[in-house]
PDB file of N, CA and C in Angstrom:
ATOM      1  N   MET A   1      38.483 -27.675-101.510  1.00 76.00           N
ATOM      2  CA  MET A   1      39.616 -28.503-101.898  1.00 76.00           C
ATOM      3  C   MET A   1      39.438 -29.789-101.050  1.00 76.00           C
ATOM      4  N   VAL A   2      39.902 -30.881-101.581  1.00 75.00           N
ATOM      5  CA  VAL A   2      39.874 -32.138-100.848  1.00 75.00           C
ATOM      6  C   VAL A   2      41.246 -32.104-100.054  1.00 75.00           C
ATOM      7  N   ASN A   3      40.989 -32.736 -98.846  1.00 76.00           N
ATOM      8  CA  ASN A   3      42.131 -32.795 -97.941  1.00 76.00           C
ATOM      9  C   ASN A   3      43.276 -33.573 -98.591  1.00 76.00           C
ATOM     10  N   ASN A   4      44.537 -33.145 -98.447  1.00 78.00           N
ATOM     11  CA  ASN A   4      45.628 -33.786 -99.066  1.00 78.00           C
ATOM     12  C   ASN A   4      46.710 -33.837 -98.053  1.00 78.00           C
ATOM     13  N   GLU A   5      46.814 -34.970 -97.361  1.00 78.00           N
ATOM     14  CA  GLU A   5      47.892 -35.127 -96.303  1.00 78.00           C
ATOM     15  C   GLU A   5      49.307 -35.071 -96.793  1.00 78.00           C
ATOM     16  N   LEU A   6      49.433 -35.256 -98.098  1.00 79.00           N
ATOM     17  CA  LEU A   6      50.829 -35.228 -98.704  1.00 79.00           C
ATOM     18  C   LEU A   6      51.191 -33.865 -99.159  1.00 79.00           C
ATOM     19  N   ASP A   7      50.302 -32.873 -98.979  1.00 76.00           N
ATOM     20  CA  ASP A   7      50.632 -31.505 -99.492  1.00 76.00           C
ATOM     21  C   ASP A   7      51.910 -30.985 -98.858  1.00 76.00           C
ATOM     22  N   THR A   8      52.699 -30.467 -99.733  1.00 80.00           N
ATOM     23  CA  THR A   8      54.012 -29.865 -99.238  1.00 80.00           C
ATOM     24  C   THR A   8      54.082 -28.462 -99.501  1.00 80.00           C
ATOM     25  N   ASN A   9      53.377 -27.924-100.557  1.00 85.00           N
ATOM     26  CA  ASN A   9      53.471 -26.545-100.874  1.00 85.00           C
ATOM     27  C   ASN A   9      52.264 -25.667-100.523  1.00 85.00           C
ATOM     28  N   GLY A  10      51.123 -26.302-100.404  1.00 87.00           N
ATOM     29  CA  GLY A  10      49.854 -25.604-100.239  1.00 87.00           C
ATOM     30  C   GLY A  10      49.286 -25.079-101.507  1.00 87.00           C
ATOM     31  N   PHE A  11      48.035 -24.600-101.427  1.00 88.00           N
ATOM     32  CA  PHE A  11      47.332 -23.987-102.554  1.00 88.00           C
ATOM     33  C   PHE A  11      47.837 -22.614-102.764  1.00 88.00           C
ATOM     34  N   VAL A  12      48.318 -22.301-103.905  1.00 90.00           N
ATOM     35  CA  VAL A  12      48.844 -20.904-104.172  1.00 90.00           C
ATOM     36  C   VAL A  12      47.643 -20.112-104.503  1.00 90.00           C
ATOM     37  N   THR A  13      47.383 -18.993-103.723  1.00 91.00           N
ATOM     38  CA  THR A  13      46.182 -18.277-103.837  1.00 91.00           C
ATOM     39  C   THR A  13      46.102 -17.372-105.156  1.00 91.00           C
ATOM     40  N   THR A  14      47.218 -17.161-105.823  1.00 90.00           N
ATOM     41  CA  THR A  14      47.157 -16.554-107.146  1.00 90.00           C
ATOM     42  C   THR A  14      46.476 -17.397-108.128  1.00 90.00           C
ATOM     43  N   ASP A  15      46.475 -18.766-107.897  1.00 86.00           N
ATOM     44  CA  ASP A  15      45.913 -19.624-108.848  1.00 86.00           C
ATOM     45  C   ASP A  15      44.365 -19.446-108.901  1.00 86.00           C
ATOM     46  N   ALA A  16      43.752 -18.857-107.889  1.00 84.00           N
ATOM     47  CA  ALA A  16      42.393 -18.584-107.898  1.00 84.00           C
ATOM     48  C   ALA A  16      42.017 -17.355-108.678  1.00 84.00           C
ATOM     49  N   ILE A  17      42.986 -16.612-109.295  1.00 86.00           N
ATOM     50  CA  ILE A  17      42.700 -15.484-110.109  1.00 86.00           C
ATOM     51  C   ILE A  17      42.728 -15.754-111.642  1.00 86.00           C
ATOM     52  N   ASN A  18      41.623 -15.518-112.288  1.00 83.00           N
ATOM     53  CA  ASN A  18      41.580 -15.699-113.716  1.00 83.00           C
ATOM     54  C   ASN A  18      42.352 -14.583-114.406  1.00 83.00           C
ATOM     55  N   TYR A  19      41.841 -13.421-114.179  1.00 82.00           N
ATOM     56  CA  TYR A  19      42.461 -12.150-114.637  1.00 82.00           C
ATOM     57  C   TYR A  19      41.972 -10.915-113.790  1.00 82.00           C
ATOM     58  N   VAL A  20      42.757  -9.883-113.828  1.00 86.00           N
ATOM     59  CA  VAL A  20      42.337  -8.668-113.076  1.00 86.00           C
ATOM     60  C   VAL A  20      42.531  -7.518-114.058  1.00 86.00           C
ATOM     61  N   THR A  21      41.621  -6.614-114.005  1.00 86.00           N
ATOM     62  CA  THR A  21      41.666  -5.403-114.911  1.00 86.00           C
ATOM     63  C   THR A  21      41.714  -4.222-114.004  1.00 86.00           C
ATOM     64  N   ASP A  22      42.419  -3.162-114.598  1.00 86.00           N
ATOM     65  CA  ASP A  22      42.386  -1.854-113.909  1.00 86.00           C
ATOM     66  C   ASP A  22      41.159  -1.018-114.270  1.00 86.00           C
ATOM     67  N   LYS A  23      41.102   0.221-113.894  1.00 85.00           N
ATOM     68  CA  LYS A  23      39.954   1.020-114.114  1.00 85.00           C
ATOM     69  C   LYS A  23      39.677   1.321-115.559  1.00 85.00           C
ATOM     70  N   HIS A  24      40.721   1.098-116.380  1.00 87.00           N
ATOM     71  CA  HIS A  24      40.591   1.273-117.851  1.00 87.00           C
ATOM     72  C   HIS A  24      40.221   0.056-118.547  1.00 87.00           C
ATOM     73  N   GLY A  25      40.210  -1.048-117.876  1.00 87.00           N
ATOM     74  CA  GLY A  25      39.873  -2.361-118.496  1.00 87.00           C
ATOM     75  C   GLY A  25      41.049  -3.151-118.963  1.00 87.00           C
ATOM     76  N   SER A  26      42.234  -2.546-118.706  1.00 90.00           N
ATOM     77  CA  SER A  26      43.481  -3.271-119.099  1.00 90.00           C
ATOM     78  C   SER A  26      43.859  -4.423-118.159  1.00 90.00           C
ATOM     79  N   VAL A  27      44.297  -5.464-118.588  1.00 90.00           N
ATOM     80  CA  VAL A  27      44.640  -6.570-117.711  1.00 90.00           C
ATOM     81  C   VAL A  27      45.935  -6.270-116.989  1.00 90.00           C
ATOM     82  N   VAL A  28      45.953  -6.587-115.737  1.00 89.00           N
ATOM     83  CA  VAL A  28      47.188  -6.239-114.977  1.00 89.00           C
ATOM     84  C   VAL A  28      47.782  -7.695-114.483  1.00 89.00           C
ATOM     85  N   ASP A  29      49.047  -7.610-114.234  1.00 91.00           N
ATOM     86  CA  ASP A  29      49.754  -8.850-113.725  1.00 91.00           C
ATOM     87  C   ASP A  29      49.133  -9.281-112.394  1.00 91.00           C
ATOM     88  N   VAL A  30      48.791 -10.582-112.320  1.00 89.00           N
ATOM     89  CA  VAL A  30      48.198 -11.089-111.083  1.00 89.00           C
ATOM     90  C   VAL A  30      49.098 -11.021-109.867  1.00 89.00           C
ATOM     91  N   ASN A  31      50.447 -10.909-110.079  1.00 89.00           N
ATOM     92  CA  ASN A  31      51.318 -10.801-108.994  1.00 89.00           C
ATOM     93  C   ASN A  31      51.289  -9.338-108.403  1.00 89.00           C
ATOM     94  N   SER A  32      50.650  -8.339-109.061  1.00 92.00           N
ATOM     95  CA  SER A  32      50.488  -7.076-108.434  1.00 92.00           C
ATOM     96  C   SER A  32      49.220  -6.972-107.540  1.00 92.00           C
ATOM     97  N   VAL A  33      48.473  -8.068-107.531  1.00 93.00           N
ATOM     98  CA  VAL A  33      47.387  -8.127-106.584  1.00 93.00           C
ATOM     99  C   VAL A  33      47.772  -8.539-105.280  1.00 93.00           C
ATOM    100  N   LYS A  34      47.428  -7.736-104.194  1.00 95.00           N
ATOM    101  CA  LYS A  34      47.836  -8.047-102.833  1.00 95.00           C
ATOM    102  C   LYS A  34      46.829  -9.156-102.233  1.00 95.00           C
ATOM    103  N   ARG A  35      47.348 -10.135-101.573  1.00 95.00           N
ATOM    104  CA  ARG A  35      46.507 -11.149-100.985  1.00 95.00           C
ATOM    105  C   ARG A  35      46.736 -11.234 -99.451  1.00 95.00           C
ATOM    106  N   SER A  36      45.696 -11.596 -98.806  1.00 96.00           N
ATOM    107  CA  SER A  36      45.858 -11.737 -97.316  1.00 96.00           C
ATOM    108  C   SER A  36      46.551 -13.045 -96.900  1.00 96.00           C
ATOM    109  N   ALA A  37      46.699 -14.026 -97.810  1.00 94.00           N
ATOM    110  CA  ALA A  37      47.463 -15.229 -97.685  1.00 94.00           C
ATOM    111  C   ALA A  37      48.129 -15.643 -98.990  1.00 94.00           C
ATOM    112  N   ASP A  38      49.323 -16.066 -99.018  1.00 93.00           N
ATOM    113  CA  ASP A  38      49.942 -16.530-100.201  1.00 93.00           C
ATOM    114  C   ASP A  38      49.574 -18.019-100.502  1.00 93.00           C
ATOM    115  N   ARG A  39      49.459 -18.754 -99.512  1.00 92.00           N
ATOM    116  CA  ARG A  39      49.149 -20.156 -99.678  1.00 92.00           C
ATOM    117  C   ARG A  39      48.202 -20.618 -98.579  1.00 92.00           C
ATOM    118  N   ILE A  40      47.545 -21.718 -98.847  1.00 92.00           N
ATOM    119  CA  ILE A  40      46.572 -22.293 -97.908  1.00 92.00           C
ATOM    120  C   ILE A  40      46.955 -23.849 -97.898  1.00 92.00           C
ATOM    121  N   SER A  41      47.246 -24.290 -96.661  1.00 89.00           N
ATOM    122  CA  SER A  41      47.614 -25.733 -96.439  1.00 89.00           C
ATOM    123  C   SER A  41      46.391 -26.612 -96.814  1.00 89.00           C
ATOM    124  N   GLU A  42      46.668 -27.622 -97.554  1.00 87.00           N
ATOM    125  CA  GLU A  42      45.667 -28.624 -97.884  1.00 87.00           C
ATOM    126  C   GLU A  42      45.644 -29.769 -96.844  1.00 87.00           C
ATOM    127  N   LYS A  43      46.510 -29.601 -95.953  1.00 86.00           N
ATOM    128  CA  LYS A  43      46.645 -30.674 -94.848  1.00 86.00           C
ATOM    129  C   LYS A  43      45.560 -30.374 -93.655  1.00 86.00           C
ATOM    130  N   THR A  44      45.276 -29.159 -93.537  1.00 86.00           N
ATOM    131  CA  THR A  44      44.362 -28.708 -92.407  1.00 86.00           C
ATOM    132  C   THR A  44      43.033 -28.338 -92.768  1.00 86.00           C
ATOM    133  N   PRO A  45      41.971 -29.267 -92.452  1.00 87.00           N
ATOM    134  CA  PRO A  45      40.607 -28.921 -92.908  1.00 87.00           C
ATOM    135  C   PRO A  45      40.185 -27.694 -92.223  1.00 87.00           C
ATOM    136  N   GLY A  46      39.335 -26.954 -92.939  1.00 89.00           N
ATOM    137  CA  GLY A  46      38.724 -25.733 -92.419  1.00 89.00           C
ATOM    138  C   GLY A  46      38.262 -24.820 -93.503  1.00 89.00           C
ATOM    139  N   ARG A  47      37.812 -23.699 -93.107  1.00 92.00           N
ATOM    140  CA  ARG A  47      37.376 -22.659 -94.020  1.00 92.00           C
ATOM    141  C   ARG A  47      38.226 -21.464 -93.940  1.00 92.00           C
ATOM    142  N   TYR A  48      38.795 -21.051 -95.047  1.00 93.00           N
ATOM    143  CA  TYR A  48      39.748 -19.987 -95.080  1.00 93.00           C
ATOM    144  C   TYR A  48      39.222 -18.824 -95.977  1.00 93.00           C
ATOM    145  N   VAL A  49      39.327 -17.585 -95.530  1.00 94.00           N
ATOM    146  CA  VAL A  49      38.870 -16.518 -96.354  1.00 94.00           C
ATOM    147  C   VAL A  49      40.164 -15.765 -96.795  1.00 94.00           C
ATOM    148  N   VAL A  50      40.235 -15.543 -98.021  1.00 95.00           N
ATOM    149  CA  VAL A  50      41.391 -14.840 -98.703  1.00 95.00           C
ATOM    150  C   VAL A  50      40.855 -13.480 -99.203  1.00 95.00           C
ATOM    151  N   THR A  51      41.413 -12.415 -98.847  1.00 96.00           N
ATOM    152  CA  THR A  51      41.057 -11.066 -99.327  1.00 96.00           C
ATOM    153  C   THR A  51      42.154 -10.693-100.513  1.00 96.00           C
ATOM    154  N   TYR A  52      41.584 -10.350-101.655  1.00 94.00           N
ATOM    155  CA  TYR A  52      42.394  -9.899-102.688  1.00 94.00           C
ATOM    156  C   TYR A  52      42.205  -8.288-102.815  1.00 94.00           C
ATOM    157  N   ARG A  53      43.247  -7.576-103.127  1.00 94.00           N
ATOM    158  CA  ARG A  53      43.177  -6.122-103.235  1.00 94.00           C
ATOM    159  C   ARG A  53      44.048  -5.615-104.394  1.00 94.00           C
ATOM    160  N   TYR A  54      43.447  -4.770-105.189  1.00 91.00           N
ATOM    161  CA  TYR A  54      44.232  -4.139-106.270  1.00 91.00           C
ATOM    162  C   TYR A  54      43.792  -2.627-106.249  1.00 91.00           C
ATOM    163  N   GLY A  55      44.595  -1.748-105.921  1.00 89.00           N
ATOM    164  CA  GLY A  55      44.239  -0.395-105.812  1.00 89.00           C
ATOM    165  C   GLY A  55      43.122  -0.221-104.679  1.00 89.00           C
ATOM    166  N   LYS A  56      41.943   0.391-105.115  1.00 89.00           N
ATOM    167  CA  LYS A  56      40.866   0.567-104.191  1.00 89.00           C
ATOM    168  C   LYS A  56      39.902  -0.598-104.222  1.00 89.00           C
ATOM    169  N   ALA A  57      40.134  -1.428-105.195  1.00 88.00           N
ATOM    170  CA  ALA A  57      39.156  -2.639-105.308  1.00 88.00           C
ATOM    171  C   ALA A  57      39.603  -3.754-104.467  1.00 88.00           C
ATOM    172  N   SER A  58      38.657  -4.510-103.984  1.00 91.00           N
ATOM    173  CA  SER A  58      38.950  -5.671-103.189  1.00 91.00           C
ATOM    174  C   SER A  58      37.780  -6.751-103.284  1.00 91.00           C
ATOM    175  N   GLY A  59      38.083  -7.947-103.042  1.00 91.00           N
ATOM    176  CA  GLY A  59      37.210  -8.936-103.036  1.00 91.00           C
ATOM    177  C   GLY A  59      37.633 -10.134-102.074  1.00 91.00           C
ATOM    178  N   LYS A  60      36.698 -10.925-101.635  1.00 93.00           N
ATOM    179  CA  LYS A  60      36.990 -12.014-100.768  1.00 93.00           C
ATOM    180  C   LYS A  60      36.529 -13.321-101.360  1.00 93.00           C
ATOM    181  N   VAL A  61      37.306 -14.342-101.085  1.00 90.00           N
ATOM    182  CA  VAL A  61      36.973 -15.726-101.602  1.00 90.00           C
ATOM    183  C   VAL A  61      37.164 -16.618-100.435  1.00 90.00           C
ATOM    184  N   ALA A  62      36.113 -17.495-100.209  1.00 91.00           N
ATOM    185  CA  ALA A  62      36.157 -18.456 -99.130  1.00 91.00           C
ATOM    186  C   ALA A  62      36.666 -19.809 -99.754  1.00 91.00           C
ATOM    187  N   VAL A  63      37.643 -20.394 -99.141  1.00 88.00           N
ATOM    188  CA  VAL A  63      38.260 -21.629 -99.620  1.00 88.00           C
ATOM    189  C   VAL A  63      38.056 -22.657 -98.511  1.00 88.00           C
ATOM    190  N   THR A  64      37.346 -23.773 -98.814  1.00 88.00           N
ATOM    191  CA  THR A  64      37.104 -24.852 -97.892  1.00 88.00           C
ATOM    192  C   THR A  64      37.999 -25.985 -98.100  1.00 88.00           C
ATOM    193  N   VAL A  65      38.763 -26.442 -97.089  1.00 88.00           N
ATOM    194  CA  VAL A  65      39.551 -27.672 -97.228  1.00 88.00           C
ATOM    195  C   VAL A  65      38.690 -28.725 -96.546  1.00 88.00           C
ATOM    196  N   ARG A  66      38.233 -29.749 -97.195  1.00 86.00           N
ATOM    197  CA  ARG A  66      37.408 -30.712 -96.735  1.00 86.00           C
ATOM    198  C   ARG A  66      38.189 -31.697 -95.822  1.00 86.00           C
ATOM    199  N   SER A  67      37.471 -32.288 -94.811  1.00 82.00           N
ATOM    200  CA  SER A  67      38.209 -33.204 -93.878  1.00 82.00           C
ATOM    201  C   SER A  67      38.252 -34.627 -94.473  1.00 82.00           C
ATOM    202  N   ASP A  68      37.433 -34.979 -95.441  1.00 77.00           N
ATOM    203  CA  ASP A  68      37.428 -36.288 -95.951  1.00 77.00           C
ATOM    204  C   ASP A  68      38.409 -36.483 -97.100  1.00 77.00           C
ATOM    205  N   VAL A  69      39.374 -37.258 -96.981  1.00 71.00           N
ATOM    206  CA  VAL A  69      40.359 -37.487 -98.005  1.00 71.00           C
ATOM    207  C   VAL A  69      39.882 -38.342 -99.128  1.00 71.00           C
ATOM    208  N   ASN A  70      38.737 -38.992 -98.959  1.00 72.00           N
ATOM    209  CA  ASN A  70      38.155 -39.724-100.049  1.00 72.00           C
ATOM    210  C   ASN A  70      36.954 -39.055-100.677  1.00 72.00           C
ATOM    211  N   GLU A  71      36.765 -37.827-100.416  1.00 71.00           N
ATOM    212  CA  GLU A  71      35.643 -37.057-101.039  1.00 71.00           C
ATOM    213  C   GLU A  71      35.812 -37.146-102.547  1.00 71.00           C
ATOM    214  N   GLY A  72      34.621 -37.414-103.218  1.00 65.00           N
ATOM    215  CA  GLY A  72      34.655 -37.418-104.676  1.00 65.00           C
ATOM    216  C   GLY A  72      34.914 -38.892-105.230  1.00 65.00           C
ATOM    217  N   ILE A  73      35.445 -39.772-104.357  1.00 66.00           N
ATOM    218  CA  ILE A  73      35.616 -41.119-104.813  1.00 66.00           C
ATOM    219  C   ILE A  73      34.418 -41.998-104.440  1.00 66.00           C
ATOM    220  N   SER A  74      33.844 -42.548-105.340  1.00 68.00           N
ATOM    221  CA  SER A  74      32.682 -43.345-105.040  1.00 68.00           C
ATOM    222  C   SER A  74      32.524 -44.568-106.023  1.00 68.00           C
ATOM    223  N   LYS A  75      31.625 -45.422-105.663  1.00 70.00           N
ATOM    224  CA  LYS A  75      31.347 -46.594-106.465  1.00 70.00           C
ATOM    225  C   LYS A  75      30.008 -46.412-107.048  1.00 70.00           C
ATOM    226  N   THR A  76      29.725 -46.984-108.199  1.00 70.00           N
ATOM    227  CA  THR A  76      28.423 -46.850-108.800  1.00 70.00           C
ATOM    228  C   THR A  76      28.037 -48.159-109.331  1.00 70.00           C
ATOM    229  N   ASP A  77      26.675 -48.338-109.423  1.00 76.00           N
ATOM    230  CA  ASP A  77      26.165 -49.525-109.996  1.00 76.00           C
ATOM    231  C   ASP A  77      25.568 -49.303-111.340  1.00 76.00           C
ATOM    232  N   ALA A  78      25.891 -48.187-111.920  1.00 73.00           N
ATOM    233  CA  ALA A  78      25.275 -47.819-113.300  1.00 73.00           C
ATOM    234  C   ALA A  78      25.912 -48.709-114.249  1.00 73.00           C
ATOM    235  N   LYS A  79      25.007 -49.103-115.294  1.00 78.00           N
ATOM    236  CA  LYS A  79      25.506 -49.955-116.356  1.00 78.00           C
ATOM    237  C   LYS A  79      25.535 -49.166-117.601  1.00 78.00           C
ATOM    238  N   LEU A  80      26.486 -49.415-118.504  1.00 74.00           N
ATOM    239  CA  LEU A  80      26.581 -48.663-119.765  1.00 74.00           C
ATOM    240  C   LEU A  80      25.239 -48.966-120.577  1.00 74.00           C
ATOM    241  N   GLY A  81      24.836 -47.947-121.271  1.00 74.00           N
ATOM    242  CA  GLY A  81      23.671 -48.122-122.119  1.00 74.00           C
ATOM    243  C   GLY A  81      23.998 -48.642-123.521  1.00 74.00           C
ATOM    244  N   LYS A  82      23.121 -49.053-124.282  1.00 76.00           N
ATOM    245  CA  LYS A  82      23.395 -49.517-125.631  1.00 76.00           C
ATOM    246  C   LYS A  82      23.570 -48.225-126.480  1.00 76.00           C
ATOM    247  N   GLY A  83      24.562 -48.238-127.215  1.00 70.00           N
ATOM    248  CA  GLY A  83      24.848 -47.118-128.137  1.00 70.00           C
ATOM    249  C   GLY A  83      23.873 -46.957-129.179  1.00 70.00           C
ATOM    250  N   GLY A  84      23.791 -45.683-129.775  1.00 66.00           N
ATOM    251  CA  GLY A  84      22.859 -45.490-130.890  1.00 66.00           C
ATOM    252  C   GLY A  84      23.530 -45.662-132.256  1.00 66.00           C
ATOM    253  N   ASN A  85      22.813 -45.354-133.254  1.00 64.00           N
ATOM    254  CA  ASN A  85      23.413 -45.474-134.593  1.00 64.00           C
ATOM    255  C   ASN A  85      24.359 -44.280-134.808  1.00 64.00           C
ATOM    256  N   VAL A  86      25.385 -44.621-135.564  1.00 62.00           N
ATOM    257  CA  VAL A  86      26.393 -43.590-135.960  1.00 62.00           C
ATOM    258  C   VAL A  86      25.911 -42.948-137.224  1.00 62.00           C
ATOM    259  N   GLY A  87      25.704 -41.618-137.122  1.00 62.00           N
ATOM    260  CA  GLY A  87      25.233 -40.869-138.354  1.00 62.00           C
ATOM    261  C   GLY A  87      26.307 -40.742-139.366  1.00 62.00           C
ATOM    262  N   LYS A  88      25.929 -40.376-140.553  1.00 60.00           N
ATOM    263  CA  LYS A  88      26.873 -40.139-141.612  1.00 60.00           C
ATOM    264  C   LYS A  88      27.205 -38.606-141.705  1.00 60.00           C
ATOM    265  N   THR A  89      28.379 -38.283-141.943  1.00 59.00           N
ATOM    266  CA  THR A  89      28.782 -36.881-141.936  1.00 59.00           C
ATOM    267  C   THR A  89      28.480 -36.297-143.384  1.00 59.00           C
ATOM    268  N   TRP A  90      28.376 -35.028-143.477  1.00 60.00           N
ATOM    269  CA  TRP A  90      28.185 -34.363-144.795  1.00 60.00           C
ATOM    270  C   TRP A  90      29.441 -34.308-145.550  1.00 60.00           C
ATOM    271  N   PHE A  91      30.615 -34.586-144.908  1.00 57.00           N
ATOM    272  CA  PHE A  91      31.934 -34.422-145.572  1.00 57.00           C
ATOM    273  C   PHE A  91      32.004 -35.555-146.506  1.00 57.00           C
ATOM    274  N   PRO A  92      32.320 -35.271-147.850  1.00 59.00           N
ATOM    275  CA  PRO A  92      32.477 -36.294-148.804  1.00 59.00           C
ATOM    276  C   PRO A  92      33.925 -36.943-148.659  1.00 59.00           C
ATOM    277  N   HIS A  93      33.959 -38.149-148.170  1.00 58.00           N
ATOM    278  CA  HIS A  93      35.207 -38.785-147.927  1.00 58.00           C
ATOM    279  C   HIS A  93      36.133 -38.901-149.087  1.00 58.00           C
ATOM    280  N   GLU A  94      35.461 -39.128-150.294  1.00 58.00           N
ATOM    281  CA  GLU A  94      36.369 -39.334-151.456  1.00 58.00           C
ATOM    282  C   GLU A  94      37.160 -38.041-151.758  1.00 58.00           C
ATOM    283  N   LEU A  95      36.708 -36.943-151.364  1.00 57.00           N
ATOM    284  CA  LEU A  95      37.425 -35.610-151.495  1.00 57.00           C
ATOM    285  C   LEU A  95      38.563 -35.478-150.624  1.00 57.00           C
ATOM    286  N   ALA A  96      38.476 -36.184-149.499  1.00 57.00           N
ATOM    287  CA  ALA A  96      39.508 -36.003-148.397  1.00 57.00           C
ATOM    288  C   ALA A  96      40.838 -36.569-148.940  1.00 57.00           C
ATOM    289  N   PHE A  97      40.845 -37.479-149.920  1.00 57.00           N
ATOM    290  CA  PHE A  97      42.045 -38.048-150.395  1.00 57.00           C
ATOM    291  C   PHE A  97      42.644 -37.299-151.585  1.00 57.00           C
ATOM    292  N   ARG A  98      41.996 -36.225-152.045  1.00 55.00           N
ATOM    293  CA  ARG A  98      42.604 -35.439-153.088  1.00 55.00           C
ATOM    294  C   ARG A  98      43.477 -34.368-152.496  1.00 55.00           C
ATOM    295  N   GLY A  99      44.682 -34.256-153.074  1.00 56.00           N
ATOM    296  CA  GLY A  99      45.694 -33.416-152.491  1.00 56.00           C
ATOM    297  C   GLY A  99      45.289 -31.922-152.425  1.00 56.00           C
ATOM    298  N   ASN A 100      44.389 -31.440-153.293  1.00 55.00           N
ATOM    299  CA  ASN A 100      44.145 -30.018-153.371  1.00 55.00           C
ATOM    300  C   ASN A 100      42.873 -29.641-152.595  1.00 55.00           C
ATOM    301  N   TYR A 101      42.236 -30.482-151.827  1.00 49.00           N
ATOM    302  CA  TYR A 101      41.081 -30.226-151.074  1.00 49.00           C
ATOM    303  C   TYR A 101      41.354 -29.777-149.678  1.00 49.00           C
ATOM    304  N   ASN A 102      41.055 -28.562-149.295  1.00 52.00           N
ATOM    305  CA  ASN A 102      41.281 -28.027-147.887  1.00 52.00           C
ATOM    306  C   ASN A 102      40.038 -27.440-147.478  1.00 52.00           C
ATOM    307  N   ALA A 103      39.272 -28.250-146.787  1.00 49.00           N
ATOM    308  CA  ALA A 103      37.919 -27.686-146.264  1.00 49.00           C
ATOM    309  C   ALA A 103      38.146 -26.779-145.130  1.00 49.00           C
TER     310      ALA A 103
END
């Protein structure tokens, strides 16, 4: 994560979960997953390891808060290239105006 000096709430660690399944393959509520940290401050640079547990299963995720508040902001000298030709579609435009045509 990029350093955010204006952070007031922190990064919510449940936001790092896409989905969790039980041993039967059924999706479980992410709020039932235990976490070693509920939030990570975006104000304090560093590397934080969050452990997630559900039943006997567990996993660890490393979250890095960068120290550079301008990370990802850059200038470029690239110029736009000349565009190519626009191809024609297969869709017959005259049919699009008929009320009974639903492709």
